[in-house]
Coordinates of C-alpha atoms in Angstrom, one line a residue:
X1 CA -16.0 -1.7 -8.8
X2 CA -17.8 0.8 -11.1
X3 CA -16.9 0.9 -14.8
X4 CA -16.6 3.7 -17.4
X5 CA -15.9 3.4 -21.1
X6 CA -12.7 4.9 -22.5
X7 CA -12.7 6.7 -25.8
X8 CA -12.1 3.6 -27.8
X9 CA -14.8 1.6 -26.0
X10 CA -12.5 -0.2 -23.5
X11 CA -14.2 -0.7 -20.1
X12 CA -12.1 0.7 -17.3
X13 CA -12.9 -0.4 -13.7
X14 CA -12.5 2.0 -10.8
X15 CA -13.3 2.2 -7.1
X16 CA -14.4 5.3 -5.3
X17 CA -14.1 5.9 -1.6
X18 CA -14.0 8.7 0.9
X19 CA -15.3 12.3 0.9
X20 CA -13.7 15.6 -0.1
X21 CA -11.9 16.9 -3.2
X22 CA -11.5 14.2 -5.9
X23 CA -8.1 12.6 -6.2
X24 CA -7.2 9.9 -8.8
X25 CA -4.4 7.4 -8.0
X26 CA -2.5 6.0 -11.0
X27 CA -0.7 2.7 -10.3
X28 CA 2.6 1.6 -11.7
X29 CA 3.8 -1.6 -13.5
X30 CA 2.3 -5.0 -12.7
X31 CA -0.2 -3.4 -10.3
X32 CA -4.0 -3.0 -10.3
X33 CA -6.3 -0.9 -8.1
X34 CA -5.9 -3.2 -5.2
X35 CA -2.2 -2.3 -4.9
X36 CA -3.2 1.3 -4.2
X37 CA -5.7 0.3 -1.5
X38 CA -3.5 1.0 1.5
X39 CA -2.6 4.5 0.3
X40 CA -6.3 5.2 -0.8
X41 CA -7.5 4.2 2.7
X42 CA -5.1 6.7 4.3
X43 CA -6.3 9.5 2.0
X44 CA -10.0 8.8 2.1
X45 CA -10.8 10.8 5.2
X46 CA -9.8 14.0 3.4
X47 CA -10.5 13.2 -0.3
X48 CA -12.8 11.3 -2.6
X49 CA -10.2 8.8 -3.8
X50 CA -10.5 6.9 -7.1
X51 CA -8.3 4.0 -7.8
X52 CA -8.5 2.1 -11.1
X53 CA -7.3 -0.9 -13.0
X54 CA -5.3 0.3 -15.9
X55 CA -6.0 -1.2 -19.3
X56 CA -5.3 -4.9 -19.4
X57 CA -5.3 -5.3 -15.6
X58 CA -7.9 -6.6 -13.1
X59 CA -11.4 -5.9 -14.1
X60 CA -10.6 -3.5 -17.0
X61 CA -10.7 -4.5 -20.6
X62 CA -8.0 -4.4 -23.2
X63 CA -9.5 -3.6 -26.6
X64 CA -7.2 -3.4 -29.6
X65 CA -3.6 -2.3 -29.6
X66 CA -2.5 -0.3 -26.6
X67 CA -0.6 2.9 -26.9
X68 CA 0.3 5.9 -24.7
X69 CA -2.6 7.8 -26.3
X70 CA -5.0 5.0 -25.3
X71 CA -3.8 5.0 -21.7
X72 CA -4.1 8.8 -21.6
X73 CA -7.7 8.5 -22.8
X74 CA -8.3 5.9 -20.0
X75 CA -7.0 8.2 -17.4
X76 CA -9.1 11.1 -18.8
X77 CA -12.2 8.9 -18.5
X78 CA -11.5 8.2 -14.8
X79 CA -10.8 11.9 -14.1
X80 CA -14.1 12.7 -15.8
X81 CA -15.8 10.2 -13.5
X82 CA -14.1 11.7 -10.5
X83 CA -15.7 15.1 -11.0
X84 CA -14.7 18.7 -11.3
X85 CA -11.3 19.9 -10.0
X86 CA -9.8 16.4 -9.7
X87 CA -6.2 16.0 -8.8
X88 CA -3.9 13.1 -9.9
X89 CA -1.1 11.2 -8.2
X90 CA 1.0 8.7 -10.2
X91 CA 3.3 6.0 -8.7
X92 CA 6.4 5.0 -10.7
X93 CA 5.4 4.5 -14.4
X94 CA 1.9 5.7 -13.4
X95 CA 3.6 9.0 -12.7
X96 CA 4.8 9.1 -16.3
X97 CA 1.3 8.4 -17.5
X98 CA -0.1 11.2 -15.3
X99 CA 2.3 13.7 -16.7
X100 CA 1.7 12.5 -20.3
X101 CA -2.0 13.1 -19.7
X102 CA -1.6 16.5 -18.3
X103 CA 0.8 17.5 -21.1
X104 CA -1.9 16.3 -23.5
X105 CA -4.4 18.7 -22.0
X106 CA -6.0 16.8 -19.1
X107 CA -7.7 19.5 -17.0
X108 CA -5.8 19.0 -13.7
X109 CA -4.5 21.8 -11.5
X110 CA -2.5 19.7 -9.1
X111 CA -0.4 16.6 -9.9
X112 CA 2.1 14.6 -7.9
X113 CA 4.4 11.7 -8.9
X114 CA 6.7 9.3 -7.1
X115 CA 9.8 8.3 -8.9
X116 CA 8.8 7.9 -12.5
X117 CA 11.6 5.5 -13.7
X118 CA 13.2 7.7 -16.4
X119 CA 16.9 6.8 -17.1
X120 CA 18.5 10.0 -18.5
X121 CA 22.1 10.1 -19.5
X122 CA 24.1 8.1 -22.0
X123 CA 24.3 4.9 -19.9
X124 CA 20.7 5.2 -18.8
X125 CA 19.5 5.5 -22.4
X126 CA 21.6 2.5 -23.4
X127 CA 20.2 0.5 -20.5
X128 CA 16.6 1.4 -21.4
X129 CA 17.1 0.4 -25.1
X130 CA 18.6 -3.0 -24.1
X131 CA 15.8 -3.6 -21.7
X132 CA 13.1 -2.6 -24.2
X133 CA 14.5 -4.9 -26.8
X134 CA 14.8 -7.9 -24.4
X135 CA 11.3 -7.3 -23.0
X136 CA 9.7 -7.4 -26.5
X137 CA 11.7 -10.5 -27.4
X138 CA 10.4 -12.3 -24.3
X139 CA 6.8 -11.2 -24.8
X140 CA 6.9 -12.1 -28.5
X141 CA 8.0 -15.5 -27.5
X142 CA 5.3 -15.8 -25.0
X143 CA 7.7 -16.0 -22.1
X144 CA 5.7 -14.2 -19.5
X145 CA 7.8 -15.5 -16.6
X146 CA 10.9 -14.2 -18.3
X147 CA 9.3 -10.8 -18.7
X148 CA 8.4 -10.6 -15.0
X149 CA 11.9 -11.7 -14.1
X150 CA 13.4 -8.9 -16.3
X151 CA 11.1 -6.3 -14.7
X152 CA 12.0 -7.4 -11.2
X153 CA 15.7 -7.3 -12.0
X154 CA 15.4 -3.8 -13.5
X155 CA 13.7 -2.6 -10.3
X156 CA 16.5 -3.9 -8.1
X157 CA 14.7 -7.0 -6.7
X158 CA 17.4 -9.5 -5.6
X159 CA 17.6 -12.8 -7.4
X160 CA 16.9 -14.7 -4.1
X161 CA 13.8 -12.6 -3.5
X162 CA 12.5 -13.3 -7.0
X163 CA 13.2 -17.0 -6.6
X164 CA 11.1 -17.1 -3.4
X165 CA 8.4 -15.1 -5.1
X166 CA 8.2 -17.7 -7.9
X167 CA 7.1 -20.3 -5.4
X168 CA 4.0 -18.3 -4.3
X169 CA 0.6 -17.7 -5.8
X170 CA 1.6 -14.1 -6.5
X171 CA 3.9 -15.2 -9.3
X172 CA 0.9 -16.4 -11.4
X173 CA -0.8 -13.1 -10.8
X174 CA 2.3 -11.2 -12.1
X175 CA 2.6 -13.5 -15.1
X176 CA -1.0 -12.7 -16.0
X177 CA -0.1 -9.0 -16.2
X178 CA 3.2 -9.5 -17.9
X179 CA 1.9 -8.2 -21.3
X180 CA 1.2 -4.8 -19.7
X181 CA 4.9 -4.3 -19.1
X182 CA 5.0 -3.2 -22.7
X183 CA 2.5 -0.5 -21.9
X184 CA 4.7 0.8 -19.1
X185 CA 7.8 0.6 -21.2
X186 CA 6.1 2.7 -23.9
X187 CA 5.3 5.4 -21.4
X188 CA 9.0 5.9 -20.7
X189 CA 10.0 6.3 -24.3
X190 CA 13.8 6.1 -24.7
X191 CA 14.3 6.8 -21.0
X192 CA 15.0 10.5 -21.3
X193 CA 12.9 13.0 -19.4
X194 CA 10.7 14.4 -22.2
X195 CA 11.4 18.1 -21.3
X196 CA 10.1 19.6 -24.5
X197 CA 6.7 17.8 -24.2
X198 CA 6.4 18.4 -20.5
X199 CA 6.9 22.1 -21.0
X200 CA 3.2 22.0 -21.7
X201 CA 2.4 20.7 -18.2
X202 CA 0.6 23.7 -16.6
X203 CA -0.4 22.0 -13.3
X204 CA 1.5 22.5 -10.1
X205 CA 3.5 19.3 -9.9
X206 CA 5.2 17.7 -6.9
X207 CA 8.0 15.2 -7.8
X208 CA 8.9 13.0 -4.9
X209 CA 11.7 10.5 -4.4
X210 CA 13.0 8.4 -1.5
X211 CA 16.1 9.4 0.3
X212 CA 17.4 5.8 0.2
X213 CA 16.6 5.4 -3.5
X214 CA 19.5 4.9 -5.9
X215 CA 21.5 8.0 -6.9
X216 CA 20.3 7.7 -10.5
X217 CA 16.7 7.6 -9.4
X218 CA 17.1 10.6 -7.2
X219 CA 18.9 12.5 -10.0
X220 CA 16.1 11.6 -12.5
X221 CA 13.4 13.0 -10.3
X222 CA 15.3 16.3 -9.9
X223 CA 15.8 16.5 -13.6
X224 CA 12.1 15.9 -14.0
X225 CA 11.1 18.6 -11.5
X226 CA 13.4 21.1 -13.3
X227 CA 11.8 20.3 -16.6
X228 CA 8.2 21.1 -15.4
X229 CA 7.2 24.7 -15.5
X230 CA 5.6 24.6 -12.1
X231 CA 7.4 21.6 -10.7
X232 CA 9.0 21.3 -7.3
X233 CA 10.9 18.4 -5.7
X234 CA 10.7 16.7 -2.3
X235 CA 12.8 13.9 -0.8
X236 CA 11.3 11.5 1.7
X237 CA 13.9 10.6 4.3
X238 CA 14.4 6.9 4.8
X239 CA 12.2 5.9 1.9
X240 CA 13.1 3.8 -1.2
X241 CA 11.3 2.9 -4.5
X242 CA 8.8 0.9 -2.4
X243 CA 7.6 3.9 -0.4
X244 CA 5.6 3.3 2.8
X245 CA 2.0 4.5 2.4
X246 CA 1.9 6.0 5.9
X247 CA 4.9 8.2 5.0
X248 CA 3.6 9.2 1.6
X249 CA 0.0 9.9 2.5
X250 CA 0.6 13.0 4.7
X251 CA 2.8 14.5 2.0
X252 CA 0.1 14.1 -0.6
X253 CA -2.6 15.3 1.7
X254 CA -0.7 18.5 2.4
X255 CA 0.0 19.1 -1.3
X256 CA -3.5 18.3 -2.6
X257 CA -5.4 20.2 0.1
X258 CA -7.6 22.8 -1.4
X259 CA -6.0 25.7 0.4
X260 CA -6.7 28.9 -1.6
X261 CA -3.9 30.8 0.1
X262 CA -1.2 28.1 -0.7
X263 CA -2.5 26.9 -4.1
X264 CA -4.9 29.6 -5.3
X265 CA -5.5 29.5 -9.1
X266 CA -4.8 33.2 -9.4
X267 CA -1.1 32.7 -8.4

């Protein structure tokens, strides 16, 4: 992997593959660049795809106290390494990061996100507040395993599945990344879609959800698309939170294609 320094001196590791217009993939919680490899491989025939280890993960550093602003700077550094006219796709909380970066001025014309896990509505905000408080208690106590268990429960992973996962080498890998759950939690704020802040997102933005995802998740993506000045929404039939790369890749390829007629900057 190559490395680039973020604004605060943190080394950020990234991998480049393929040929064509540059496209940066932003991973979600408890994931590193390797998790995006299947999707990147499917997009590489049409794009120069950059995947990267977000701060505190994989081969990237973790200098000082993390914040949303620091993660925005990290993404900006990777987009700069990608080259002119780069586009961005963010998965789950990585989608929230992508939108925060574009709202802050990241020069991107096309952005797509898949199910950023906002939880709007009174019950959703209460749920988010309780999860945030519990997550920080677990991390402050050094209970990495408990933090991972909380995340899996929040994302709908069955207790039986989590128990089986605990008996595999993957569990230790997840525990090693547990502290970064606080970074993803911060990206989502209080759980509401930040409509006022995202009014500054000038990029054409595609908000995608799975047709088999939960009703609250689908509703949240529609609220997000409505909040974006140039947002549009698409549902992938038969997909859930864990979307199949072979289903997602053609949708992204179509959206990010540099077709002057469909996505001309003059429009």
